[in-house]
CSV table of C-alpha atoms in Angstrom, one decimal:
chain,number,residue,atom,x,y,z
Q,1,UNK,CA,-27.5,-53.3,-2.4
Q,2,UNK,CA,-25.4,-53.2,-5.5
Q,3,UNK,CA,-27.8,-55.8,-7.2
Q,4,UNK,CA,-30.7,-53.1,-6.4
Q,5,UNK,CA,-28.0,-50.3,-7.7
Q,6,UNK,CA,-27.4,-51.6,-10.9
Q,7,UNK,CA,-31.3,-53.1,-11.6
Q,8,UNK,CA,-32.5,-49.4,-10.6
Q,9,UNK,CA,-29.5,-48.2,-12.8
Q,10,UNK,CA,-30.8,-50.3,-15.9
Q,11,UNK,CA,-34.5,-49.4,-15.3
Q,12,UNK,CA,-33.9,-45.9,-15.5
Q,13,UNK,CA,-31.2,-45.8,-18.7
Q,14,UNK,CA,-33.7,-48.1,-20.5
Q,15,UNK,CA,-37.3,-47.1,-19.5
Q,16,UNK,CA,-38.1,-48.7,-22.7
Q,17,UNK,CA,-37.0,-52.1,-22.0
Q,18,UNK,CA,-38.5,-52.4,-18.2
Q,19,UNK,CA,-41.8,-50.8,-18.6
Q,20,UNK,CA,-43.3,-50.1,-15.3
Q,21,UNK,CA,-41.8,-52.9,-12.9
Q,22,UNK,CA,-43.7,-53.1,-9.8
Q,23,UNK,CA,-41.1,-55.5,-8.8
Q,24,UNK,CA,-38.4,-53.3,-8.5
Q,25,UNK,CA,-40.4,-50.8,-6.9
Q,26,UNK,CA,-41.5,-53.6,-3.8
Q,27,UNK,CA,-37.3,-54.2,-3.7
Q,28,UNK,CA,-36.8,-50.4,-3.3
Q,29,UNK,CA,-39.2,-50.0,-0.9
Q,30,UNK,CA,-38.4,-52.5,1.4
Q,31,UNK,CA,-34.9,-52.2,0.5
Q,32,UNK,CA,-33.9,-48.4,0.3
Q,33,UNK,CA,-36.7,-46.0,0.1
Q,34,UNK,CA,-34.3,-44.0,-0.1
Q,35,UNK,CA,-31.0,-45.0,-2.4
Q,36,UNK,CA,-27.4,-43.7,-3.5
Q,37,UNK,CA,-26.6,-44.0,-6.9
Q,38,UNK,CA,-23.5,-41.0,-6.3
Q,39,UNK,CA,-24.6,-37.4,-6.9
Q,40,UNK,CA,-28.1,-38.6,-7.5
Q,41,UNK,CA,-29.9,-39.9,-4.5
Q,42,UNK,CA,-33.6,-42.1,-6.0
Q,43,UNK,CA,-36.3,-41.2,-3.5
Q,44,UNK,CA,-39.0,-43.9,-3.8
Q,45,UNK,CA,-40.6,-44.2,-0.3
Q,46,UNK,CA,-44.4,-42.1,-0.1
Q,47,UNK,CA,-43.4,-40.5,3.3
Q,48,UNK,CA,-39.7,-39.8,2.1
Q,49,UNK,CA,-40.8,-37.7,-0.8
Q,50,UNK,CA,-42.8,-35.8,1.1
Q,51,UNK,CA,-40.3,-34.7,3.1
Q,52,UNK,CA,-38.0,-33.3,0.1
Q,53,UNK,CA,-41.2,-32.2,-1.8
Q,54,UNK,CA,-41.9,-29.7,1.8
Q,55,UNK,CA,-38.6,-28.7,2.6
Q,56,UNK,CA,-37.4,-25.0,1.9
Q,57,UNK,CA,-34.2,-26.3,0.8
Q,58,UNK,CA,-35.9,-28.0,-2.7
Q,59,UNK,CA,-35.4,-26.6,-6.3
Q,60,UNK,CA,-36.5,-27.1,-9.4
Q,61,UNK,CA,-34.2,-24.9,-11.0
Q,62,UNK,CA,-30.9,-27.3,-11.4
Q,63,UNK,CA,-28.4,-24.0,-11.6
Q,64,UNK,CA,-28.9,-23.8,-7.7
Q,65,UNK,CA,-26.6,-26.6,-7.9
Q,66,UNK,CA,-24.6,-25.5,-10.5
Q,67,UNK,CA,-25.8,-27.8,-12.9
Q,68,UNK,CA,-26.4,-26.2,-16.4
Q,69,UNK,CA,-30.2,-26.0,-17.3
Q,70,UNK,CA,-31.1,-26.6,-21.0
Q,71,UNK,CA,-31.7,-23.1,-23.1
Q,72,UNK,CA,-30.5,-24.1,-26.1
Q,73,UNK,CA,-33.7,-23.1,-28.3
Q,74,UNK,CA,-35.8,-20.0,-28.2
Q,75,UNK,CA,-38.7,-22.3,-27.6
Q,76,UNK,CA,-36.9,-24.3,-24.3
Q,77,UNK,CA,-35.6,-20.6,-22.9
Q,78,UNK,CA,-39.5,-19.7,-22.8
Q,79,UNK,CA,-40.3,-23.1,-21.5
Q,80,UNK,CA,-37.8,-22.7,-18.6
Q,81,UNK,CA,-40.1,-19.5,-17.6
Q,82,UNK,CA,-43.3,-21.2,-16.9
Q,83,UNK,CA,-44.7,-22.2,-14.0
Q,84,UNK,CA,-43.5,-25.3,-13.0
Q,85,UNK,CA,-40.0,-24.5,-13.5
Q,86,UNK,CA,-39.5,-21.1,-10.9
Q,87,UNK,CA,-38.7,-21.5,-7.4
Q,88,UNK,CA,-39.5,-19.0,-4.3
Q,89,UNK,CA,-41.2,-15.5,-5.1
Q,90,UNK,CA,-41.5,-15.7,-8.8
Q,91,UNK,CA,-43.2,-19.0,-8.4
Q,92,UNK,CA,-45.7,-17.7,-5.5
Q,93,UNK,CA,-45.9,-14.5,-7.8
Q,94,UNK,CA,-47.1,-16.4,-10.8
Q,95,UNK,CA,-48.6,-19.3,-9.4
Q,96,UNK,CA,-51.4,-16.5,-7.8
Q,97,UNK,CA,-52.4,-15.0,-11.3
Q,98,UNK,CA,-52.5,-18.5,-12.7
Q,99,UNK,CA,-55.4,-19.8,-9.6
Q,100,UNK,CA,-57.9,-17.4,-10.9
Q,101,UNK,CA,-58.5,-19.9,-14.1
Q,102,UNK,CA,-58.9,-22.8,-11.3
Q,103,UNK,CA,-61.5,-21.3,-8.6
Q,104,UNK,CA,-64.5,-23.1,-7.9
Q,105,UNK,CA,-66.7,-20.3,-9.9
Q,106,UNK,CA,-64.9,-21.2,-13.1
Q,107,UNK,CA,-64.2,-24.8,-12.6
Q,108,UNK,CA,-68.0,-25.0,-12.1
Q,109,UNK,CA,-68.6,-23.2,-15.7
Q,110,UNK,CA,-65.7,-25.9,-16.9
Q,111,UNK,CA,-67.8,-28.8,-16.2
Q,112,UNK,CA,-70.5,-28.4,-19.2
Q,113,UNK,CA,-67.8,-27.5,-22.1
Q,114,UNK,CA,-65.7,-30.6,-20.7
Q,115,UNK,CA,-68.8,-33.0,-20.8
Q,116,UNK,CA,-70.1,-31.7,-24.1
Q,117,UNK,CA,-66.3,-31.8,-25.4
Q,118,UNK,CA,-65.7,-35.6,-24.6
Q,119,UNK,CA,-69.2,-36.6,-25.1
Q,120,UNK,CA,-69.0,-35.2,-28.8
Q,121,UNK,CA,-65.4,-36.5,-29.3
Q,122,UNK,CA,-66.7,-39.6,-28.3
Q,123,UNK,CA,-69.6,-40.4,-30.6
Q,124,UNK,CA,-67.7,-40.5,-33.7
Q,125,UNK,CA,-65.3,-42.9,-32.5
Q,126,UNK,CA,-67.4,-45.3,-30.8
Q,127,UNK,CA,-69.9,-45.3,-34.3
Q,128,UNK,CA,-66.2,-46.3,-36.4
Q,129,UNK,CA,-66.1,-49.5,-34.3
Q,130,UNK,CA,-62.7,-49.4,-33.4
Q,131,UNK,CA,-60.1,-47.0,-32.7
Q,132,UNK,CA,-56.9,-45.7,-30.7
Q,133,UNK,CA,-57.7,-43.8,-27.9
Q,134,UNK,CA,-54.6,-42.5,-27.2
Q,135,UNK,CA,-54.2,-40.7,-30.3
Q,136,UNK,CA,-58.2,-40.1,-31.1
Q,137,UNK,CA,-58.7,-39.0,-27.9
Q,138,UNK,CA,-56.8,-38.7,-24.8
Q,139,UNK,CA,-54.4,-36.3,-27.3
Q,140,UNK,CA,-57.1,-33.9,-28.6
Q,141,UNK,CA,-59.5,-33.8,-25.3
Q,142,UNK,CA,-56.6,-32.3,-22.9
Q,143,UNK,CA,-56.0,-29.5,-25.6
Q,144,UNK,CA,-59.2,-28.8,-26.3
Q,145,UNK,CA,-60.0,-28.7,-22.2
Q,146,UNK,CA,-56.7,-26.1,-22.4
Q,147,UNK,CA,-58.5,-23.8,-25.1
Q,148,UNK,CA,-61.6,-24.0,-23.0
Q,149,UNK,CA,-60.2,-22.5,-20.1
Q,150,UNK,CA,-58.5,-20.0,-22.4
Q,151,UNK,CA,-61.6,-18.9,-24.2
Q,152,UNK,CA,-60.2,-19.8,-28.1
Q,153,UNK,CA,-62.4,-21.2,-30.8
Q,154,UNK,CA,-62.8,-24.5,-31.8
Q,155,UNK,CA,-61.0,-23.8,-35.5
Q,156,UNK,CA,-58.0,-23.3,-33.6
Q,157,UNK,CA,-57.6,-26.7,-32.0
Q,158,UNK,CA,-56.2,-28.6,-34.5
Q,159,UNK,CA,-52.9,-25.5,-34.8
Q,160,UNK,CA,-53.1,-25.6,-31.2
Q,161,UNK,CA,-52.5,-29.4,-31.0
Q,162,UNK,CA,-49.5,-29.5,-33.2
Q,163,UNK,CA,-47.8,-26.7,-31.4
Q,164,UNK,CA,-48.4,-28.2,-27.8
Q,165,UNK,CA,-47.3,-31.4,-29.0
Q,166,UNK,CA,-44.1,-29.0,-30.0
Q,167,UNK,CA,-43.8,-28.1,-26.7
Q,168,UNK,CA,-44.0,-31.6,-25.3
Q,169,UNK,CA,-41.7,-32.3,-27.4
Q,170,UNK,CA,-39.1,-29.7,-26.0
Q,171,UNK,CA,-39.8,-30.7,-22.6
Q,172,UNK,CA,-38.6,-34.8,-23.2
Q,173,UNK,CA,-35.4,-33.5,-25.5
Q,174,UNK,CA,-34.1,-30.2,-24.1
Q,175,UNK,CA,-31.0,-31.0,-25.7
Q,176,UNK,CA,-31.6,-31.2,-29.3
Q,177,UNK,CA,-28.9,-31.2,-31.9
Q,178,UNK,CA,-28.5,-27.9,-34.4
Q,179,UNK,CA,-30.8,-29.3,-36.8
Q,180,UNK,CA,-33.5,-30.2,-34.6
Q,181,UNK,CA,-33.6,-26.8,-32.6
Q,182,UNK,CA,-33.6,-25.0,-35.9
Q,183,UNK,CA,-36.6,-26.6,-36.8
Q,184,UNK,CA,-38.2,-25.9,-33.2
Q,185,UNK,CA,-37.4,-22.0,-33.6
Q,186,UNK,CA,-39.2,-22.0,-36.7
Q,187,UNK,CA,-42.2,-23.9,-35.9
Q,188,UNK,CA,-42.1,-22.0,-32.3
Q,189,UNK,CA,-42.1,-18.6,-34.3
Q,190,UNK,CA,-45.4,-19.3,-36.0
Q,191,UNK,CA,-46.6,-20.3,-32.1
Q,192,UNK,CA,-45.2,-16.8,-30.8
Q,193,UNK,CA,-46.9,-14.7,-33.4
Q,194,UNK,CA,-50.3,-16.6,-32.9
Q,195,UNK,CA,-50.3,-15.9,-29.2
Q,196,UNK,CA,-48.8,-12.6,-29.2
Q,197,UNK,CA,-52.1,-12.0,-32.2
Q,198,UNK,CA,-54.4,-13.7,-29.2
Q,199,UNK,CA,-52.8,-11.6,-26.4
Q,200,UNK,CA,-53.5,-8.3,-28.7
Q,201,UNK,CA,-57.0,-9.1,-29.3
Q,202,UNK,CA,-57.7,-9.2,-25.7
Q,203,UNK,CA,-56.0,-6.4,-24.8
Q,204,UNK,CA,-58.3,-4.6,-27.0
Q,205,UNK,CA,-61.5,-6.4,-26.1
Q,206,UNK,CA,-60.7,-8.3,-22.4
Q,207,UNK,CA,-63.6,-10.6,-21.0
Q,208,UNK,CA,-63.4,-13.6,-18.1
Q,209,UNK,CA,-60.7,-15.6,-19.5
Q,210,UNK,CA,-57.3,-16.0,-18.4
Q,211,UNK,CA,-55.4,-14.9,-21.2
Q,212,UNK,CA,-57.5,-11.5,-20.7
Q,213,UNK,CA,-56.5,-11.3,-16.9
Q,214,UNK,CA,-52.8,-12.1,-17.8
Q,215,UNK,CA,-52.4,-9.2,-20.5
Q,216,UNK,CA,-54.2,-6.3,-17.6
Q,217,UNK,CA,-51.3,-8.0,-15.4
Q,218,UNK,CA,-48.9,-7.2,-18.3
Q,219,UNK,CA,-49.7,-4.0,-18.4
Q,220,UNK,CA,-49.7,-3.4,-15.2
Q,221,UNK,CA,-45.9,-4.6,-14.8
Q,222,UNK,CA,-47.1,-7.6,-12.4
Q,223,UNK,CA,-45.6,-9.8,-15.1
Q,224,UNK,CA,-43.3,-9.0,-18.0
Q,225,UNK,CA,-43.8,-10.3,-22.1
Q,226,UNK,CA,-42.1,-13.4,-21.6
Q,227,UNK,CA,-43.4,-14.8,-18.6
Q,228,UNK,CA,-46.9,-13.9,-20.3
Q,229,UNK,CA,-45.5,-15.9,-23.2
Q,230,UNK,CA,-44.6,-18.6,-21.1
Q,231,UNK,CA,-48.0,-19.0,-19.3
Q,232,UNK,CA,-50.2,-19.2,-22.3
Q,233,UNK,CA,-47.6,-21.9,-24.3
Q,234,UNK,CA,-47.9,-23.5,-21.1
Q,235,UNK,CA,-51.6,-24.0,-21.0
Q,236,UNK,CA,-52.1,-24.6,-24.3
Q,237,UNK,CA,-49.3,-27.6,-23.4
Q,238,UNK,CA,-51.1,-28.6,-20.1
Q,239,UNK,CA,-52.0,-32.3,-20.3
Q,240,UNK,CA,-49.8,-33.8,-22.7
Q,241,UNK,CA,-48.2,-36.4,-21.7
Q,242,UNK,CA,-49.9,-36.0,-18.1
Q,243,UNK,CA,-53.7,-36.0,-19.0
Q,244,UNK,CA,-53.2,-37.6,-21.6
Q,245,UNK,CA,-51.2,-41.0,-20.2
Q,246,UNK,CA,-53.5,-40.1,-17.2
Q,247,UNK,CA,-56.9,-40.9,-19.7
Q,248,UNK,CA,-55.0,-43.7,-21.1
Q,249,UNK,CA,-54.5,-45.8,-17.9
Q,250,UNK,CA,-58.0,-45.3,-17.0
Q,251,UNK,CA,-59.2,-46.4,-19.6
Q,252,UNK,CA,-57.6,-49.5,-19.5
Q,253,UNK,CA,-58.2,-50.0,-16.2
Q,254,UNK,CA,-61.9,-49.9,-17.1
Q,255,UNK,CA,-61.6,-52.0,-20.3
Q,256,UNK,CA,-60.1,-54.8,-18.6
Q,257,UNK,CA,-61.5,-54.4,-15.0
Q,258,UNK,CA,-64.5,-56.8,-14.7
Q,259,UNK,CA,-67.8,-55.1,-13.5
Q,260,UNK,CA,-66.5,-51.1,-13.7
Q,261,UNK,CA,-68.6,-50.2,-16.6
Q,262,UNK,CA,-71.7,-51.6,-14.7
Q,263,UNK,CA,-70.7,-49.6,-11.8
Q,264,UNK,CA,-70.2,-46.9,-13.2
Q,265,UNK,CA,-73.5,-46.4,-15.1
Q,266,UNK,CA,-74.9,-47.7,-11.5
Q,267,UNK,CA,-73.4,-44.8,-10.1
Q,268,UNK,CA,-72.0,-42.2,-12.1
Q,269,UNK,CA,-70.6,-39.9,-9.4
Q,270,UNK,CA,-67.9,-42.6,-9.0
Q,271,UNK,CA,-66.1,-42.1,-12.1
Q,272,UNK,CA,-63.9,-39.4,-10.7
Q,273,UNK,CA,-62.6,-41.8,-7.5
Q,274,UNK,CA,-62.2,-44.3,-10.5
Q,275,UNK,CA,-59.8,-42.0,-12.5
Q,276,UNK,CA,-58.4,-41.0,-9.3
Q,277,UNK,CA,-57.0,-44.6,-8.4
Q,278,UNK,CA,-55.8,-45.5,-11.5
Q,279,UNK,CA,-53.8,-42.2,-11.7
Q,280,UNK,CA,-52.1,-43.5,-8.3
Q,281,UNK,CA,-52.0,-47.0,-9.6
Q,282,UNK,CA,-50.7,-46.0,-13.2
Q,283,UNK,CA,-48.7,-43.2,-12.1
Q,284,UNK,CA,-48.9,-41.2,-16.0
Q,285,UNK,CA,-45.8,-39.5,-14.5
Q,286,UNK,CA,-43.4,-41.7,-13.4
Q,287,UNK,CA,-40.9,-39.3,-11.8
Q,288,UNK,CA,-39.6,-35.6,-11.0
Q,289,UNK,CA,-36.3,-34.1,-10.0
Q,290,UNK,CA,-35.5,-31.7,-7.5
Q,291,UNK,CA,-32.1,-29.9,-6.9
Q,292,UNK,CA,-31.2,-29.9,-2.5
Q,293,UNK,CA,-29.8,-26.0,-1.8
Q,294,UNK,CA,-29.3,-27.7,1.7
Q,295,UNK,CA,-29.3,-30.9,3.7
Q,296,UNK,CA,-32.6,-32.6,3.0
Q,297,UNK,CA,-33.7,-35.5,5.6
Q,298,UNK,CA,-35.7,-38.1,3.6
Q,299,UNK,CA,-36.9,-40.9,6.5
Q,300,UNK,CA,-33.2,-42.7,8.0
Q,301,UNK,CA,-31.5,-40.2,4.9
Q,302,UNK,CA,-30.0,-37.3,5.1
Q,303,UNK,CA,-29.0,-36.2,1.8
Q,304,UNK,CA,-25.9,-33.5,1.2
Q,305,UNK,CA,-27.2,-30.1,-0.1
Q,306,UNK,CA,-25.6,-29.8,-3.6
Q,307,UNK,CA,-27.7,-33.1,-4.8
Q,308,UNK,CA,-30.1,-34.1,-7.2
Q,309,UNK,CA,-33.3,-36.0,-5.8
Q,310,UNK,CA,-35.1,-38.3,-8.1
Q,311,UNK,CA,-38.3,-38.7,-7.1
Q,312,UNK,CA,-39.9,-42.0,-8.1
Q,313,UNK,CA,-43.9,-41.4,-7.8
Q,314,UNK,CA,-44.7,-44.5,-9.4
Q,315,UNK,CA,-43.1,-46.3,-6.7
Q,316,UNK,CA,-44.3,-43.9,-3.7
Q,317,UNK,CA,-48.2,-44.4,-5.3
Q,318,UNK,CA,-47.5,-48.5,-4.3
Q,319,UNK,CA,-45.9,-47.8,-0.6
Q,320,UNK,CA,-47.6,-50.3,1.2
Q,321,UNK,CA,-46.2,-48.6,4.4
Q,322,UNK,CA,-48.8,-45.7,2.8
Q,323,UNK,CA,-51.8,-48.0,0.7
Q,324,UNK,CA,-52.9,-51.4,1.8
Q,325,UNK,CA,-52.6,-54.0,-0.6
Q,326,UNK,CA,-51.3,-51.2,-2.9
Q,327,UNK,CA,-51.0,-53.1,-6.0
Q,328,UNK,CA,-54.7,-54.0,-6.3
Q,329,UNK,CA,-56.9,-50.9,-8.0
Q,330,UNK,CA,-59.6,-50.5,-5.4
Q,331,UNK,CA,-61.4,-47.0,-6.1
Q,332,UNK,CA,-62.9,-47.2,-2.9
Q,333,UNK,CA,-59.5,-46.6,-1.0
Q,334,UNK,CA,-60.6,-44.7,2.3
Q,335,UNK,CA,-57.1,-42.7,1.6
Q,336,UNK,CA,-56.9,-41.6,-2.1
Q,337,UNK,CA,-53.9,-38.7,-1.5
Q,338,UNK,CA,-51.7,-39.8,-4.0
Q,339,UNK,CA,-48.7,-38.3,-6.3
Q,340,UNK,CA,-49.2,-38.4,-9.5
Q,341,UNK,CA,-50.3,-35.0,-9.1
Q,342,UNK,CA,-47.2,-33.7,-7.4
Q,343,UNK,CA,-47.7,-32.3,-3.9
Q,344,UNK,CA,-46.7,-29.1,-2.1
Q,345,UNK,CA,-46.0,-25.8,-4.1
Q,346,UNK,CA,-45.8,-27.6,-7.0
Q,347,UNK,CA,-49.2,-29.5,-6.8
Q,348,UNK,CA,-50.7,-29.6,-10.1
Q,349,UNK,CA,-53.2,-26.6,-10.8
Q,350,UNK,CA,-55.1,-28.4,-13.4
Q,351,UNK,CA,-55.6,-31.5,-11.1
Q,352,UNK,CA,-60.0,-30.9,-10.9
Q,353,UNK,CA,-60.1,-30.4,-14.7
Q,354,UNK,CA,-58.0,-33.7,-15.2
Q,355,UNK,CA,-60.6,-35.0,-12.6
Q,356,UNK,CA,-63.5,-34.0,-14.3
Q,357,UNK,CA,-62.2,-34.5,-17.5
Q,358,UNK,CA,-61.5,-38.4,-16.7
Q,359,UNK,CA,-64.6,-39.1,-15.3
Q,360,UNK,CA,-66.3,-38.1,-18.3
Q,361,UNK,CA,-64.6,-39.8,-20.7
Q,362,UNK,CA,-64.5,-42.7,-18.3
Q,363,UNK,CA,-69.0,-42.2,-18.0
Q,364,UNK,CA,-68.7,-42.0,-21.7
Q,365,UNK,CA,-67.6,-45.3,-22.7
Q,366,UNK,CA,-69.3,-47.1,-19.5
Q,367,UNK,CA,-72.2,-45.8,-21.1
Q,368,UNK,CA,-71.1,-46.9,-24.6
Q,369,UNK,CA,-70.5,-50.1,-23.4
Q,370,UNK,CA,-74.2,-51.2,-22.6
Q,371,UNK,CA,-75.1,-51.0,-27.0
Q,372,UNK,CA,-71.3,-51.9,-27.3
Q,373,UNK,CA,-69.4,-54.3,-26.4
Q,374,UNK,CA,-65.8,-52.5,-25.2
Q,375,UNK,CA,-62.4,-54.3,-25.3
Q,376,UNK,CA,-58.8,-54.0,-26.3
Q,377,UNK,CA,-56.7,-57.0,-27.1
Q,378,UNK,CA,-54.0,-55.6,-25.0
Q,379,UNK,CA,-52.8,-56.7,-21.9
Q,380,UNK,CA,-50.5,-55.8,-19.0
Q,381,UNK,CA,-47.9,-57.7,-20.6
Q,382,UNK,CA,-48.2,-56.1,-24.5
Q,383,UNK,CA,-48.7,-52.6,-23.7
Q,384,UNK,CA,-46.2,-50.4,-25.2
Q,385,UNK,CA,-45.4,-47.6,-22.9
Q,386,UNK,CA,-42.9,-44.5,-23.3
Q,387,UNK,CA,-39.8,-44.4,-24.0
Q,388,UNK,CA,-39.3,-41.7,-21.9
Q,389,UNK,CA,-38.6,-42.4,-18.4
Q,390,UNK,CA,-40.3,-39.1,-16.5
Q,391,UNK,CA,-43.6,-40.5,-18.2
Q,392,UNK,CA,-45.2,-44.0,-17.9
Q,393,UNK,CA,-48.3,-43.4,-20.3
Q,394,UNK,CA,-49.1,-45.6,-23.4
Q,395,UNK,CA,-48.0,-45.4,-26.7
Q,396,UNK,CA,-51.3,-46.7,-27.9
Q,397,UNK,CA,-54.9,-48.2,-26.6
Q,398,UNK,CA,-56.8,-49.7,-29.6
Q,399,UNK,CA,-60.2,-50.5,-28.7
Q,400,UNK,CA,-62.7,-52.2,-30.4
Q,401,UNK,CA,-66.4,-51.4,-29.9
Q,402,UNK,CA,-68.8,-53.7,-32.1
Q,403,UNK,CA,-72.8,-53.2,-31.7
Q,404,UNK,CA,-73.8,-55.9,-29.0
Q,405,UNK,CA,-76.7,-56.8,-31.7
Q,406,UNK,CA,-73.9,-57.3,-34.0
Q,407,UNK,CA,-72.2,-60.0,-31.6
Q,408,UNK,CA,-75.7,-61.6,-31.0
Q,409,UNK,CA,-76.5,-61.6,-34.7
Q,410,UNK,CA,-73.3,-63.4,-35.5
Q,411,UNK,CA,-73.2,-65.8,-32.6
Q,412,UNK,CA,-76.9,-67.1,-34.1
């Protein structure tokens, strides 16, 4: 067990260096779904994460275990107020104003302005020949999903972008030196203004969007200035690093999966159970941590109240106790509940717009791929991944789309 210890140990100080080794996740399941490394107990097992994820005595705040919880920039305080990070009443509190921009009604408006959105992203791209579709697409599209749902204009996305990717950036380093959180505060300060301006224009002329719904709930006390801050940074910030590694990996997974793209122009309606398996296979975010308030039993485990619980979705995604054969990427899995949306109260609200917006990127380039001939010279092996450990997305995805009459032309 202390070989397992110390190659888990390694894997988790030097992400960089291990990449995403299913072979280390086989040795923990079979091994210790459930493992000891002192105050931090490594939950890897499908059925054993459920467990912590569902019991009452789970926090995502890590002060409830008197652990200090990063604040040191104006920009992190507000990010410790959204959504994700509140427990108990004020989660359930928010969480309920926040479903109104998911119900069916709007996600069914959603599904034309995502479509058009990646299909004219798209086009340019795939008429340059080549390009990176991390940072040419699967950065711009979750943004410009995000401004969708919150009713902006399109001459906004490129600010937008830059300041969610500030906020990403506050979420992987909530400890930054002096320097660096200067230099968030004042970047964050031209963010605050711009959404308090937003938040002030709605007030004055409300319609169906979100923000509009969230300034009457302002105003009505269910929700004070800074929690209405919080929400809007936070959906302008949904997607990257999630959406975005989540596009990533299924792209790949198409580019070097033989026969998808045919499929998928055969049958369009299967590009969401597509991007749905690869999100389990890929798992764009690796892992979560959960402070225990109490005892927590996780499978043969019970784990002391006062602890930290890693939970390693990437590994539970490959539980073959959970996913026959769990390695291979079969999209016709007759059980498809995976994790890399979370699970419980803390189940990603944005999960059907990541759905819909991966199936049309993944239509798009099946599609592109009958005048084009799709590939990237990338392969298991030579893909750069994160450096941070909580995500497993790609650094980069070149791919190089040549006219098929092109290839023909130079082959005679």
């Amino acid at each position: 067990m202390d070989s397992l210890r110390h190659e888990l140990t390694r894997f988790i100080q030097q992400p960089a260096a291990q990449q995403d080794p299913p072979a280390l996740y086989r040795r923990l399941l079979a091994e210790a779904p459930v493992l000891d490394l002192g105050p931090l107990y490594v939950v890897s097992g499908h059925q054993e994460i459920l467990s912590v994820l569902m019991n009452p005595g789970t926090a995502v705040d890590p002060t409830t275990v008197g652990l200090p919880r990063a604040g040191g920039t104006a920009l992190v305080q507000i990010v410790n107020r959204m959504l994700p990070m509140r427990d108990g009443a004020d989660h359930t509190r928010l969480k309920r104003l926040a479903t109104t921009a998911f119900s069916a009604r709007r996600l069914g408006q959603m599904r034309q302005r995502i479509e058009s959105t990646t299909e004219r992203m798209l086009a340019p791209l795939l008429a340059s020949g080549c390009f990176d579709l991390v940072a040419d697409l699967a950065v711009p599209l979750p943004v410009a999903v995000s401004c969708a749902i919150l009713d902006v204009p399109d001459s906004d996305h490129d600010r937008i972008t830059g300041w969610a990717g500030l906020v990403a950036r506050a979420l992987l380093d909530p400890f930054p030196d002096e320097a660096q959180a200067a230099e968030l505060d004042a970047e964050f300060a031209e963010f605050h203004v711009y959404v308090e301006e937003l938040c002030a224009a709605r007030a004055a002329d409300p319609g169906d969007d979100l923000i509009s719904r969230l300034t009457v709930a302002r105003a009505e006390g269910r929700l004070d200035t800074e929690e209405l801050l919080a929400f809007v940074v936070m959906l302008f910030a949904n997607g990257l690093e999630t959406l975005t590694s989540g596009l990533a990996v299924a792209a790949f997974q198409l580019l070097t999966t033989p026969g998808l793209s045919e499929r998928l122009r055969a049958e369009p309606a299967a590009a969401e159970a597509v991007f749905d398996e690869a999100q389990r296979l890929g798992s764009p975010v690796r892992a979560s941590a959960r402070a225990l308030t109490r005892d927590v039993r996780a499978g043969d485990t019970l784990i002391p109240g006062g602890s930290v619980a890693m939970l390693l979705y990437a590994a539970a995604n490959r539980d073959p106790r959970r996913y026959p054969d769990p390695d291979r990427f079969d999209p016709d899995r007759a059980d498809r509940h995976h994790l890399a949306f979370g699970h419980g109260p803390h189940h990603c609200l944005g999960a059907p717009l990541s759905l819909m917006a991966g199936a049309a990127v993944l239509r798009g380039l099946a599609a592109a791929d009958a005048e084009r001939r799709l590939g990237t010279p990338l392969t298991e092996e030579t893909v750069r991944r994160s450096e941070q450990f909580a995500f497993g997305g790609m650094r980069e995805l070149p791919v190089f789309c040549p006219p098929r009459d092109e290839l023909i032309g130079a082959t005679a």
